[in-house]
Short mmCIF file of C-alpha atoms in Angstrom, two decimals:
data_model
loop_
_atom_site.label_atom_id
_atom_site.label_comp_id
_atom_site.label_asym_id
_atom_site.label_seq_id
_atom_site.Cartn_x
_atom_site.Cartn_y
_atom_site.Cartn_z
CA UNK A 508 -71.02 -156.43 -10.00
CA UNK A 509 -69.44 -158.54 -7.33
CA UNK A 510 -66.92 -157.03 -4.96
CA UNK A 511 -63.62 -158.58 -3.94
CA UNK A 512 -62.29 -157.52 -0.56
CA UNK A 513 -58.52 -157.54 -0.43
CA UNK A 514 -57.54 -157.35 3.20
CA UNK A 515 -54.35 -155.37 3.83
CA UNK A 516 -52.10 -155.71 6.84
CA UNK A 517 -52.71 -152.10 7.87
CA UNK A 518 -54.61 -148.95 6.95
CA UNK A 519 -51.34 -147.44 5.68
CA UNK A 520 -50.89 -150.29 3.20
CA UNK A 521 -54.59 -150.11 2.20
CA UNK A 522 -54.29 -146.39 1.36
CA UNK A 523 -50.97 -146.91 -0.39
CA UNK A 524 -52.57 -149.74 -2.38
CA UNK A 525 -55.45 -147.48 -3.34
CA UNK A 526 -52.97 -144.88 -4.63
CA UNK A 527 -51.12 -147.50 -6.68
CA UNK A 528 -54.33 -148.86 -8.22
CA UNK A 529 -55.43 -145.33 -9.09
CA UNK A 530 -52.25 -144.95 -11.16
CA UNK A 531 -53.51 -147.89 -13.26
CA UNK A 532 -56.97 -146.34 -13.57
CA UNK A 533 -58.49 -148.92 -11.20
CA UNK A 534 -60.94 -147.52 -8.68
CA UNK A 535 -61.19 -149.00 -5.22
CA UNK A 536 -62.41 -148.02 -1.80
CA UNK A 537 -60.87 -148.58 1.60
CA UNK A 538 -63.41 -150.27 3.85
CA UNK A 539 -63.83 -152.62 6.75
CA UNK A 540 -65.29 -155.62 4.90
CA UNK A 541 -68.84 -156.13 6.18
CA UNK A 542 -69.01 -159.92 5.90
CA UNK A 543 -65.47 -160.86 6.81
CA UNK A 544 -63.97 -161.51 10.17
CA UNK A 545 -60.79 -159.50 9.98
CA UNK A 546 -60.83 -157.84 13.37
CA UNK A 547 -59.31 -154.40 12.98
CA UNK A 548 -58.22 -155.02 9.38
CA UNK A 549 -58.91 -152.73 6.45
CA UNK A 550 -59.50 -153.90 2.92
CA UNK A 551 -59.56 -152.59 -0.60
CA UNK A 552 -62.93 -153.21 -2.22
CA UNK A 553 -62.48 -153.76 -5.97
CA UNK A 554 -64.39 -155.17 -8.93
CA UNK A 555 -64.13 -158.96 -8.46
CA UNK A 556 -63.66 -159.49 -12.22
CA UNK A 557 -60.20 -157.96 -12.09
CA UNK A 558 -59.10 -159.52 -8.82
CA UNK A 559 -56.01 -161.25 -10.24
CA UNK A 560 -54.77 -158.10 -12.01
CA UNK A 561 -55.28 -156.08 -8.84
CA UNK A 562 -53.41 -158.63 -6.72
CA UNK A 563 -50.48 -158.65 -9.15
CA UNK A 564 -50.28 -154.85 -9.12
CA UNK A 565 -50.48 -154.66 -5.34
CA UNK A 566 -47.85 -157.34 -4.78
CA UNK A 567 -45.51 -155.67 -7.27
CA UNK A 568 -46.04 -152.40 -5.35
CA UNK A 569 -44.91 -154.03 -2.10
CA UNK A 570 -48.32 -153.98 -0.44
CA UNK A 571 -48.55 -156.42 2.44
CA UNK A 572 -51.78 -158.41 2.06
CA UNK A 573 -53.52 -160.61 4.61
CA UNK A 574 -56.24 -162.39 2.62
CA UNK A 575 -58.94 -161.89 0.02
CA UNK A 576 -62.62 -162.77 0.04
CA UNK A 577 -65.70 -162.27 -2.13
CA UNK A 578 -68.28 -160.09 -0.45
CA UNK B 915 -49.55 -103.58 26.18
CA UNK B 916 -49.29 -107.29 25.28
CA UNK B 917 -50.69 -106.57 21.80
CA UNK B 918 -48.21 -103.74 21.24
CA UNK B 919 -45.37 -106.01 22.25
CA UNK B 920 -46.54 -108.76 19.86
CA UNK B 921 -46.84 -106.32 16.95
CA UNK B 922 -43.26 -105.09 17.33
CA UNK B 923 -41.76 -108.43 18.25
CA UNK B 924 -38.74 -109.77 16.41
CA UNK B 925 -38.27 -113.51 16.71
CA UNK B 926 -34.76 -114.93 16.27
CA UNK B 927 -35.24 -118.22 18.15
CA UNK B 928 -36.31 -120.41 15.27
CA UNK B 929 -33.81 -123.16 16.08
CA UNK B 930 -35.78 -123.79 19.27
CA UNK B 931 -39.15 -123.63 17.50
CA UNK B 932 -40.02 -121.71 14.36
CA UNK B 933 -42.36 -118.75 14.67
CA UNK B 934 -44.45 -117.46 13.05
CA UNK B 935 -45.86 -120.35 11.05
CA UNK B 936 -47.36 -119.98 7.60
CA UNK B 937 -51.08 -119.18 8.03
CA UNK B 938 -51.93 -122.39 6.13
CA UNK B 939 -50.48 -124.41 9.03
CA UNK B 940 -52.90 -123.14 11.65
CA UNK B 941 -55.80 -123.33 9.16
CA UNK B 942 -55.03 -127.00 8.45
CA UNK B 943 -54.80 -127.73 12.13
CA UNK B 944 -58.06 -125.99 12.99
CA UNK B 945 -59.78 -127.89 10.17
CA UNK B 946 -58.48 -131.18 11.55
CA UNK B 947 -59.93 -130.39 14.96
CA UNK B 948 -63.22 -128.95 13.72
CA UNK B 949 -64.00 -131.03 10.63
CA UNK B 950 -62.57 -134.54 10.99
CA UNK B 951 -61.44 -134.93 14.57
CA UNK B 952 -61.82 -138.71 14.63
CA UNK B 953 -59.14 -141.31 15.40
CA UNK B 954 -57.29 -142.31 12.20
CA UNK B 955 -56.77 -145.98 11.40
CA UNK B 956 -59.11 -147.23 14.05
CA UNK B 957 -62.81 -147.12 13.36
CA UNK B 958 -63.43 -147.32 9.62
CA UNK B 959 -66.26 -144.80 9.59
CA UNK B 960 -66.33 -141.75 7.33
CA UNK B 961 -64.54 -139.35 9.68
CA UNK B 962 -61.95 -141.89 10.78
CA UNK B 963 -61.13 -142.65 7.13
CA UNK B 964 -60.97 -138.93 6.35
CA UNK B 965 -58.49 -138.41 9.19
CA UNK B 966 -56.42 -141.39 8.03
CA UNK B 967 -56.32 -140.08 4.46
CA UNK B 968 -54.94 -136.78 5.73
CA UNK B 969 -52.34 -138.62 7.82
CA UNK B 970 -51.41 -140.77 4.83
CA UNK B 971 -51.10 -137.69 2.67
CA UNK B 972 -48.51 -136.32 5.11
CA UNK B 973 -46.63 -139.63 5.08
CA UNK B 974 -46.54 -139.37 1.28
CA UNK B 975 -45.30 -135.78 1.37
CA UNK B 976 -42.48 -136.74 3.76
CA UNK B 977 -41.65 -139.88 1.76
CA UNK B 978 -41.38 -137.73 -1.35
CA UNK B 979 -39.24 -135.13 0.43
CA UNK B 980 -36.72 -137.64 1.83
CA UNK B 981 -36.94 -140.29 -0.92
CA UNK B 982 -38.46 -143.29 0.76
CA UNK B 983 -41.76 -145.19 0.91
CA UNK B 984 -44.73 -143.88 2.89
CA UNK B 985 -44.71 -146.81 5.33
CA UNK B 986 -41.16 -145.87 6.39
CA UNK B 987 -42.40 -142.59 7.88
CA UNK B 988 -42.89 -143.08 11.62
CA UNK B 989 -44.71 -140.48 13.70
CA UNK B 990 -43.36 -140.06 17.23
CA UNK B 991 -43.79 -137.58 20.09
CA UNK B 992 -40.81 -135.40 19.10
CA UNK B 993 -37.37 -135.56 17.50
CA UNK B 994 -35.81 -136.76 20.76
CA UNK B 995 -38.26 -139.69 20.87
CA UNK B 996 -37.27 -140.52 17.27
CA UNK B 997 -33.57 -140.58 18.20
CA UNK B 998 -34.29 -142.70 21.29
CA UNK B 999 -36.24 -145.18 19.16
CA UNK B 1000 -33.40 -145.52 16.65
CA UNK B 1001 -30.67 -145.85 19.31
CA UNK B 1002 -32.46 -148.09 21.78
CA UNK B 1003 -34.36 -150.04 19.15
CA UNK B 1004 -31.24 -150.90 17.19
CA UNK B 1005 -28.16 -150.98 19.44
CA UNK B 1006 -27.26 -154.18 21.25
CA UNK B 1007 -25.02 -154.51 24.35
CA UNK B 1008 -21.32 -154.00 23.54
CA UNK B 1009 -22.17 -151.99 20.41
CA UNK B 1010 -19.72 -149.24 19.49
CA UNK B 1011 -21.16 -145.91 18.38
CA UNK B 1012 -19.38 -142.92 16.89
CA UNK B 1013 -20.83 -139.48 17.56
CA UNK B 1014 -19.50 -136.02 16.78
CA UNK B 1015 -18.31 -133.31 19.14
CA UNK B 1016 -21.36 -131.17 18.20
CA UNK B 1017 -24.17 -133.42 19.43
CA UNK B 1018 -27.32 -132.28 21.16
CA UNK B 1019 -28.34 -133.94 24.42
CA UNK B 1020 -30.99 -135.77 22.39
CA UNK B 1021 -28.12 -137.99 21.23
CA UNK B 1022 -25.71 -137.65 24.16
CA UNK B 1023 -28.10 -138.48 26.99
CA UNK B 1024 -29.74 -141.66 25.63
CA UNK B 1025 -26.26 -143.03 24.86
CA UNK B 1026 -25.02 -142.06 28.32
CA UNK B 1027 -27.93 -144.01 29.81
CA UNK B 1028 -27.01 -147.08 27.73
CA UNK B 1029 -24.09 -148.09 29.94
CA UNK B 1030 -23.29 -151.21 27.93
CA UNK B 1031 -22.75 -149.25 24.69
CA UNK B 1032 -19.30 -147.84 23.88
CA UNK B 1033 -19.31 -144.28 22.57
CA UNK B 1034 -16.45 -142.51 20.81
CA UNK B 1035 -16.55 -138.79 20.10
CA UNK B 1036 -15.15 -137.64 16.77
CA UNK B 1037 -14.09 -134.10 15.91
CA UNK B 1038 -15.97 -132.16 13.23
CA UNK B 1039 -13.71 -129.74 11.37
CA UNK B 1040 -15.73 -126.56 10.91
CA UNK B 1041 -13.96 -125.56 7.71
CA UNK B 1042 -12.74 -128.79 6.12
CA UNK B 1043 -15.34 -131.50 5.43
CA UNK B 1044 -12.73 -133.89 4.02
CA UNK B 1045 -10.87 -133.71 7.31
CA UNK B 1046 -14.11 -134.49 9.18
CA UNK B 1047 -14.70 -137.60 7.06
CA UNK B 1048 -11.07 -138.62 7.61
CA UNK B 1049 -11.53 -138.20 11.38
CA UNK B 1050 -14.44 -140.66 11.31
CA UNK B 1051 -12.62 -143.04 9.00
CA UNK B 1052 -9.66 -143.17 11.38
CA UNK B 1053 -11.66 -144.37 14.38
CA UNK B 1054 -13.93 -146.94 12.74
CA UNK B 1055 -13.19 -150.47 13.96
CA UNK B 1056 -14.82 -153.79 13.19
CA UNK B 1057 -16.85 -153.27 16.37
CA UNK B 1058 -18.40 -149.99 15.17
CA UNK B 1059 -22.08 -150.62 14.55
CA UNK B 1060 -23.44 -147.09 14.19
CA UNK B 1061 -22.50 -143.50 13.45
CA UNK B 1062 -25.01 -141.11 15.08
CA UNK B 1063 -24.49 -137.46 14.21
CA UNK B 1064 -26.24 -134.17 13.85
CA UNK B 1065 -26.88 -132.99 10.29
CA UNK B 1066 -26.47 -129.40 11.44
CA UNK B 1067 -25.28 -128.03 14.76
CA UNK B 1068 -28.02 -126.26 16.70
CA UNK B 1069 -25.35 -123.99 18.22
CA UNK B 1070 -22.97 -123.02 15.46
CA UNK B 1071 -25.04 -123.83 12.36
CA UNK B 1072 -22.35 -126.00 10.80
CA UNK B 1073 -23.83 -128.47 8.30
CA UNK B 1074 -22.06 -131.82 8.54
CA UNK B 1075 -21.03 -133.72 5.37
CA UNK B 1076 -23.69 -136.42 5.77
CA UNK B 1077 -23.45 -137.71 2.22
CA UNK B 1078 -19.73 -138.45 2.60
CA UNK B 1079 -20.10 -139.91 6.09
CA UNK B 1080 -23.04 -141.99 4.81
CA UNK B 1081 -20.78 -143.39 2.07
CA UNK B 1082 -18.26 -144.32 4.75
CA UNK B 1083 -21.02 -146.11 6.70
CA UNK B 1084 -22.12 -148.03 3.63
CA UNK B 1085 -18.55 -149.11 2.81
CA UNK B 1086 -18.06 -150.37 6.36
CA UNK B 1087 -21.53 -151.87 6.87
CA UNK B 1088 -22.30 -149.42 9.67
CA UNK B 1089 -25.78 -148.07 10.40
CA UNK B 1090 -26.18 -144.33 10.01
CA UNK B 1091 -28.42 -142.24 12.29
CA UNK B 1092 -28.80 -138.58 11.36
CA UNK B 1093 -30.32 -136.04 13.75
CA UNK B 1094 -31.80 -133.60 11.24
CA UNK B 1095 -33.71 -131.48 13.78
CA UNK B 1096 -32.05 -128.36 12.38
CA UNK B 1097 -31.70 -129.34 8.72
CA UNK B 1098 -35.02 -130.95 7.74
CA UNK B 1099 -36.79 -128.29 5.66
CA UNK B 1100 -33.62 -126.24 5.14
CA UNK B 1101 -31.71 -128.45 2.73
CA UNK B 1102 -32.76 -131.39 0.55
CA UNK B 1103 -31.92 -134.72 2.21
CA UNK B 1104 -32.11 -137.91 0.15
CA UNK B 1105 -31.82 -140.84 2.56
CA UNK B 1106 -30.81 -143.24 -0.22
CA UNK B 1107 -28.16 -140.94 -1.67
CA UNK B 1108 -26.78 -140.26 1.82
CA UNK B 1109 -27.07 -143.95 2.88
CA UNK B 1110 -29.08 -142.92 5.95
CA UNK B 1111 -30.73 -145.69 7.94
CA UNK B 1112 -32.50 -143.48 10.46
CA UNK B 1113 -33.37 -139.83 9.94
CA UNK B 1114 -34.85 -137.99 12.93
CA UNK B 1115 -36.87 -134.83 12.28
CA UNK B 1116 -38.34 -132.03 14.40
CA UNK B 1117 -41.46 -130.89 12.51
CA UNK B 1118 -41.95 -127.76 14.64
CA UNK B 1119 -38.64 -126.23 13.58
CA UNK B 1120 -37.75 -125.65 9.92
CA UNK B 1121 -40.57 -127.85 8.62
CA UNK B 1122 -43.02 -125.27 10.00
CA UNK B 1123 -45.20 -127.81 11.80
CA UNK B 1124 -46.27 -127.51 15.41
CA UNK B 1125 -44.92 -128.84 18.70
CA UNK B 1126 -45.91 -132.31 19.91
CA UNK B 1127 -44.82 -134.36 16.91
CA UNK B 1128 -41.61 -136.03 15.77
CA UNK B 1129 -40.74 -138.07 12.72
CA UNK B 1130 -38.36 -140.97 12.21
CA UNK B 1131 -37.65 -141.84 8.58
CA UNK B 1132 -36.48 -145.43 8.21
CA UNK B 1133 -34.45 -147.14 5.57
CA UNK B 1134 -36.46 -149.87 3.79
CA UNK B 1135 -34.76 -152.86 5.35
CA UNK B 1136 -34.54 -151.85 9.00
CA UNK B 1137 -36.53 -153.53 11.74
CA UNK B 1138 -36.15 -152.01 15.19
CA UNK B 1139 -37.13 -153.27 18.59
CA UNK B 1140 -40.11 -151.30 19.92
CA UNK B 1141 -39.84 -148.93 22.88
CA UNK B 1142 -43.53 -148.67 23.60
CA UNK B 1143 -46.26 -151.17 22.91
CA UNK B 1144 -50.02 -150.81 22.67
CA UNK B 1145 -52.95 -150.46 20.31
CA UNK B 1146 -52.26 -149.88 16.63
CA UNK B 1147 -55.61 -150.59 14.98
CA UNK B 1148 -54.06 -153.63 13.28
CA UNK B 1149 -53.65 -157.31 14.24
CA UNK B 1150 -55.58 -156.62 17.43
CA UNK B 1151 -56.09 -160.32 18.09
CA UNK B 1152 -52.34 -160.65 18.69
CA UNK B 1153 -50.68 -159.57 21.95
CA UNK B 1154 -47.59 -158.70 19.91
CA UNK B 1155 -46.85 -155.51 18.03
CA UNK B 1156 -47.16 -155.79 14.23
CA UNK B 1157 -43.86 -156.61 12.53
CA UNK B 1158 -44.26 -153.98 9.80
CA UNK B 1159 -43.89 -150.20 9.80
CA UNK B 1160 -45.27 -147.69 10.51
CA UNK B 1161 -47.78 -149.25 12.94
CA UNK B 1162 -45.07 -151.32 14.66
CA UNK B 1163 -43.63 -148.09 16.09
CA UNK B 1164 -46.83 -146.08 16.55
CA UNK B 1165 -48.57 -147.56 19.57
CA UNK B 1166 -51.44 -145.38 20.74
CA UNK B 1167 -53.24 -142.54 19.02
CA UNK B 1168 -51.08 -140.36 16.81
CA UNK B 1169 -51.21 -136.53 16.78
CA UNK B 1170 -53.45 -135.97 13.74
CA UNK B 1171 -53.77 -132.16 14.08
CA UNK B 1172 -49.97 -131.82 14.29
CA UNK B 1173 -49.53 -134.21 11.36
CA UNK B 1174 -51.82 -132.23 9.05
CA UNK B 1175 -50.10 -129.04 10.20
CA UNK B 1176 -46.81 -130.60 9.15
CA UNK B 1177 -48.25 -131.41 5.73
CA UNK B 1178 -49.17 -127.73 5.34
CA UNK B 1179 -45.66 -126.77 6.44
CA UNK B 1180 -44.13 -129.04 3.80
CA UNK B 1181 -46.39 -127.52 1.13
CA UNK B 1182 -45.16 -124.06 2.18
CA UNK B 1183 -41.52 -125.19 1.81
CA UNK B 1184 -42.25 -126.64 -1.63
CA UNK B 1185 -43.90 -123.41 -2.74
CA UNK B 1186 -41.00 -121.26 -1.54
CA UNK B 1187 -38.39 -123.74 -2.73
CA UNK B 1188 -36.06 -125.43 -0.25
CA UNK B 1189 -32.92 -124.18 -2.00
CA UNK B 1190 -34.25 -120.62 -1.86
CA UNK B 1191 -34.93 -121.05 1.87
CA UNK B 1192 -31.39 -122.32 2.50
CA UNK B 1193 -29.83 -119.45 0.58
CA UNK B 1194 -32.07 -116.84 2.20
CA UNK B 1195 -31.29 -118.00 5.75
CA UNK B 1196 -27.60 -118.39 4.96
CA UNK B 1197 -27.54 -114.82 3.61
CA UNK B 1198 -29.20 -113.49 6.76
CA UNK B 1199 -26.57 -115.27 8.86
CA UNK B 1200 -23.76 -113.82 6.75
CA UNK B 1201 -25.29 -110.32 6.88
CA UNK B 1202 -25.57 -110.56 10.68
CA UNK B 1203 -22.08 -112.04 11.01
CA UNK B 1204 -20.55 -109.03 9.22
CA UNK B 1205 -22.52 -106.49 11.25
CA UNK B 1206 -21.65 -108.22 14.53
CA UNK B 1207 -18.00 -108.15 13.50
CA UNK B 1208 -18.32 -104.39 12.90
CA UNK B 1209 -19.55 -103.80 16.45
CA UNK B 1210 -16.77 -105.96 17.89
CA UNK B 1211 -19.01 -108.78 19.13
CA UNK B 1212 -17.42 -112.12 20.02
CA UNK B 1213 -18.02 -114.57 17.18
CA UNK B 1214 -17.29 -118.27 17.10
CA UNK B 1215 -16.72 -118.97 13.43
CA UNK B 1216 -14.04 -117.57 11.15
CA UNK B 1217 -16.53 -117.31 8.30
CA UNK B 1218 -20.04 -118.17 7.15
CA UNK B 1219 -20.12 -120.11 3.90
CA UNK B 1220 -22.72 -122.40 2.34
CA UNK B 1221 -21.81 -125.19 4.76
CA UNK B 1222 -23.49 -123.13 7.48
CA UNK B 1223 -27.20 -122.64 8.10
CA UNK B 1224 -29.08 -119.67 9.52
CA UNK B 1225 -27.87 -120.21 13.09
CA UNK B 1226 -25.35 -117.83 14.63
CA UNK B 1227 -23.99 -117.67 18.21
CA UNK B 1228 -22.30 -114.57 19.61
CA UNK B 1229 -21.39 -112.78 22.81
CA UNK B 1230 -20.86 -109.17 23.80
CA UNK B 1231 -17.69 -108.28 25.68
CA UNK B 1232 -18.14 -107.81 29.45
CA UNK B 1233 -21.71 -109.13 29.38
CA UNK B 1234 -23.10 -112.56 30.10
CA UNK B 1235 -25.28 -114.14 27.39
CA UNK B 1236 -28.24 -114.03 29.78
CA UNK B 1237 -27.82 -110.30 30.31
CA UNK B 1238 -27.71 -109.68 26.55
CA UNK B 1239 -30.66 -111.95 25.80
CA UNK B 1240 -32.70 -110.42 28.63
CA UNK B 1241 -31.95 -106.90 27.41
CA UNK B 1242 -32.99 -107.87 23.88
CA UNK B 1243 -36.15 -109.51 25.19
CA UNK B 1244 -37.11 -106.31 27.01
CA UNK B 1245 -36.68 -104.57 23.67
CA UNK B 1246 -38.89 -107.04 21.84
CA UNK B 1247 -36.19 -109.26 20.34
CA UNK B 1248 -36.35 -112.98 21.13
CA UNK B 1249 -33.09 -114.93 21.25
CA UNK B 1250 -31.83 -117.85 23.28
CA UNK B 1251 -28.93 -117.66 25.70
CA UNK B 1252 -27.07 -120.50 27.39
CA UNK B 1253 -25.83 -123.88 26.26
CA UNK B 1254 -28.73 -124.80 23.95
CA UNK B 1255 -28.79 -128.42 25.23
CA UNK B 1256 -25.46 -128.93 23.48
CA UNK B 1257 -22.65 -128.26 25.94
CA UNK B 1258 -20.05 -130.24 23.92
CA UNK B 1259 -20.43 -127.74 21.06
CA UNK B 1260 -19.85 -124.81 23.41
CA UNK B 1261 -16.72 -126.53 24.69
CA UNK B 1262 -15.61 -127.02 21.11
CA UNK B 1263 -16.07 -123.38 20.10
CA UNK B 1264 -14.78 -121.91 23.37
CA UNK B 1265 -17.99 -120.58 24.88
CA UNK B 1266 -18.24 -123.12 27.69
CA UNK B 1267 -18.02 -120.54 30.50
CA UNK B 1268 -21.50 -119.07 30.12
CA UNK B 1269 -22.63 -120.25 26.72
CA UNK B 1270 -23.65 -117.75 24.06
CA UNK B 1271 -26.56 -115.80 22.65
CA UNK B 1272 -27.98 -117.67 19.68
CA UNK B 1273 -29.71 -116.09 16.70
CA UNK B 1274 -31.59 -118.41 14.36
CA UNK B 1275 -33.47 -117.33 11.27
CA UNK B 1276 -36.24 -118.43 8.93
CA UNK B 1277 -37.67 -116.95 5.75
CA UNK B 1278 -39.94 -114.79 7.91
CA UNK B 1279 -36.95 -112.80 9.17
CA UNK B 1280 -35.58 -109.77 7.34
CA UNK B 1281 -32.43 -107.65 7.14
CA UNK B 1282 -34.46 -104.77 8.61
CA UNK B 1283 -35.04 -106.84 11.74
CA UNK B 1284 -31.33 -107.55 11.94
CA UNK B 1285 -30.59 -103.82 11.66
CA UNK B 1286 -32.86 -103.26 14.68
CA UNK B 1287 -30.96 -105.97 16.58
CA UNK B 1288 -27.61 -104.35 15.86
CA UNK B 1289 -28.88 -100.94 16.99
CA UNK B 1290 -30.08 -102.46 20.27
CA UNK B 1291 -26.75 -104.18 20.82
CA UNK B 1292 -24.97 -100.86 20.28
CA UNK B 1293 -27.33 -99.24 22.80
CA UNK B 1294 -26.61 -102.01 25.27
CA UNK B 1295 -22.85 -101.50 25.00
CA UNK B 1296 -23.18 -97.71 25.24
CA UNK B 1297 -25.81 -97.35 27.98
CA UNK B 1298 -25.54 -100.40 30.17
CA UNK B 1299 -22.08 -101.93 30.04
#
């Protein structure tokens, strides 16, 4: 399974995003993406196959996102 | 000797800082120090993430309590810092601000320092909330940009009609800052229902947290100027502060042990029920008010109804407040004498000469403790005065 790293603008938004995804039964983990250059950024690691669904849910939940990348 | 004194001690100074705390508060704090004492939101390792999750959990609990989103919960150094951030981060030169005649120095002094801001003081009617709202309505001009008031006087315990004043703010496009140092944890506050833009909280008082932490709850759409700048664990490549909350306003390491203690305090309030707490404290104030009347103490309200909290000032004839408070202290009863950092309120109620002795209750106080207080006050009048 490939992992998609969705970089959030802050740890607060990453944890809030994780909570929102959990409400939809989608598991994720909050990590510093190992292969990405995001400085101090935190990301949500999710199953890459559902990337678009996850992005839609997060945007609808008001989560501020920086960028996404396949890890 | 010290132990004996602690065992018999009666604490009526909860408006300054609540004591004792629920045992869960100190347990949570000790766990934070001993189990996951890393820096939240910085390092990304297991302990740092664990600390951040606990911090986030407290943001969620506060967001739930005051009806906002978790990112609108800002942790500061104390309630005064929260008020300073709202005033100095929002007000521009020539702004006009309305305050009440019951404000704490946490509101009065920052505004006094802001020489280019115009401040008007508005009278709170202690017994007629409609009149209070009318008083504010009458002085609003098209230059008024903010109303900054206490939600509950720390001297007299009067709860201000924040929902009605908030409605007035909304109708006139005025920002609304509420100093809820004395009301957060005592009465439900819905920032949307009350049209509050900035809600300042003192976790170590009725929220049963510990000293060294403040909270500012923001309305969704507000962006303030920052008062301090520094590391946030986000956007570190930029020399500028992030433009989103909460990190924009939280430069430097936050007080994780105090934050998890606050979360435990909120859980305690939820378990007891906030409405129960309000009623309990209000009943203690009413019980004390009647007994003080019986012993001919000087009181500063005509009555105690449900628009008052568990805060009650009084004086004893022919004795200064300091003498009374000192006598009570020697007899194991803790109160606070003086002006309580709110001289305008003492002027309003007529105790400006020496101030008053203030009693302030929480759910840990009892009528039995109040009976002891009354007996000591009778002894004081009989034996000393």
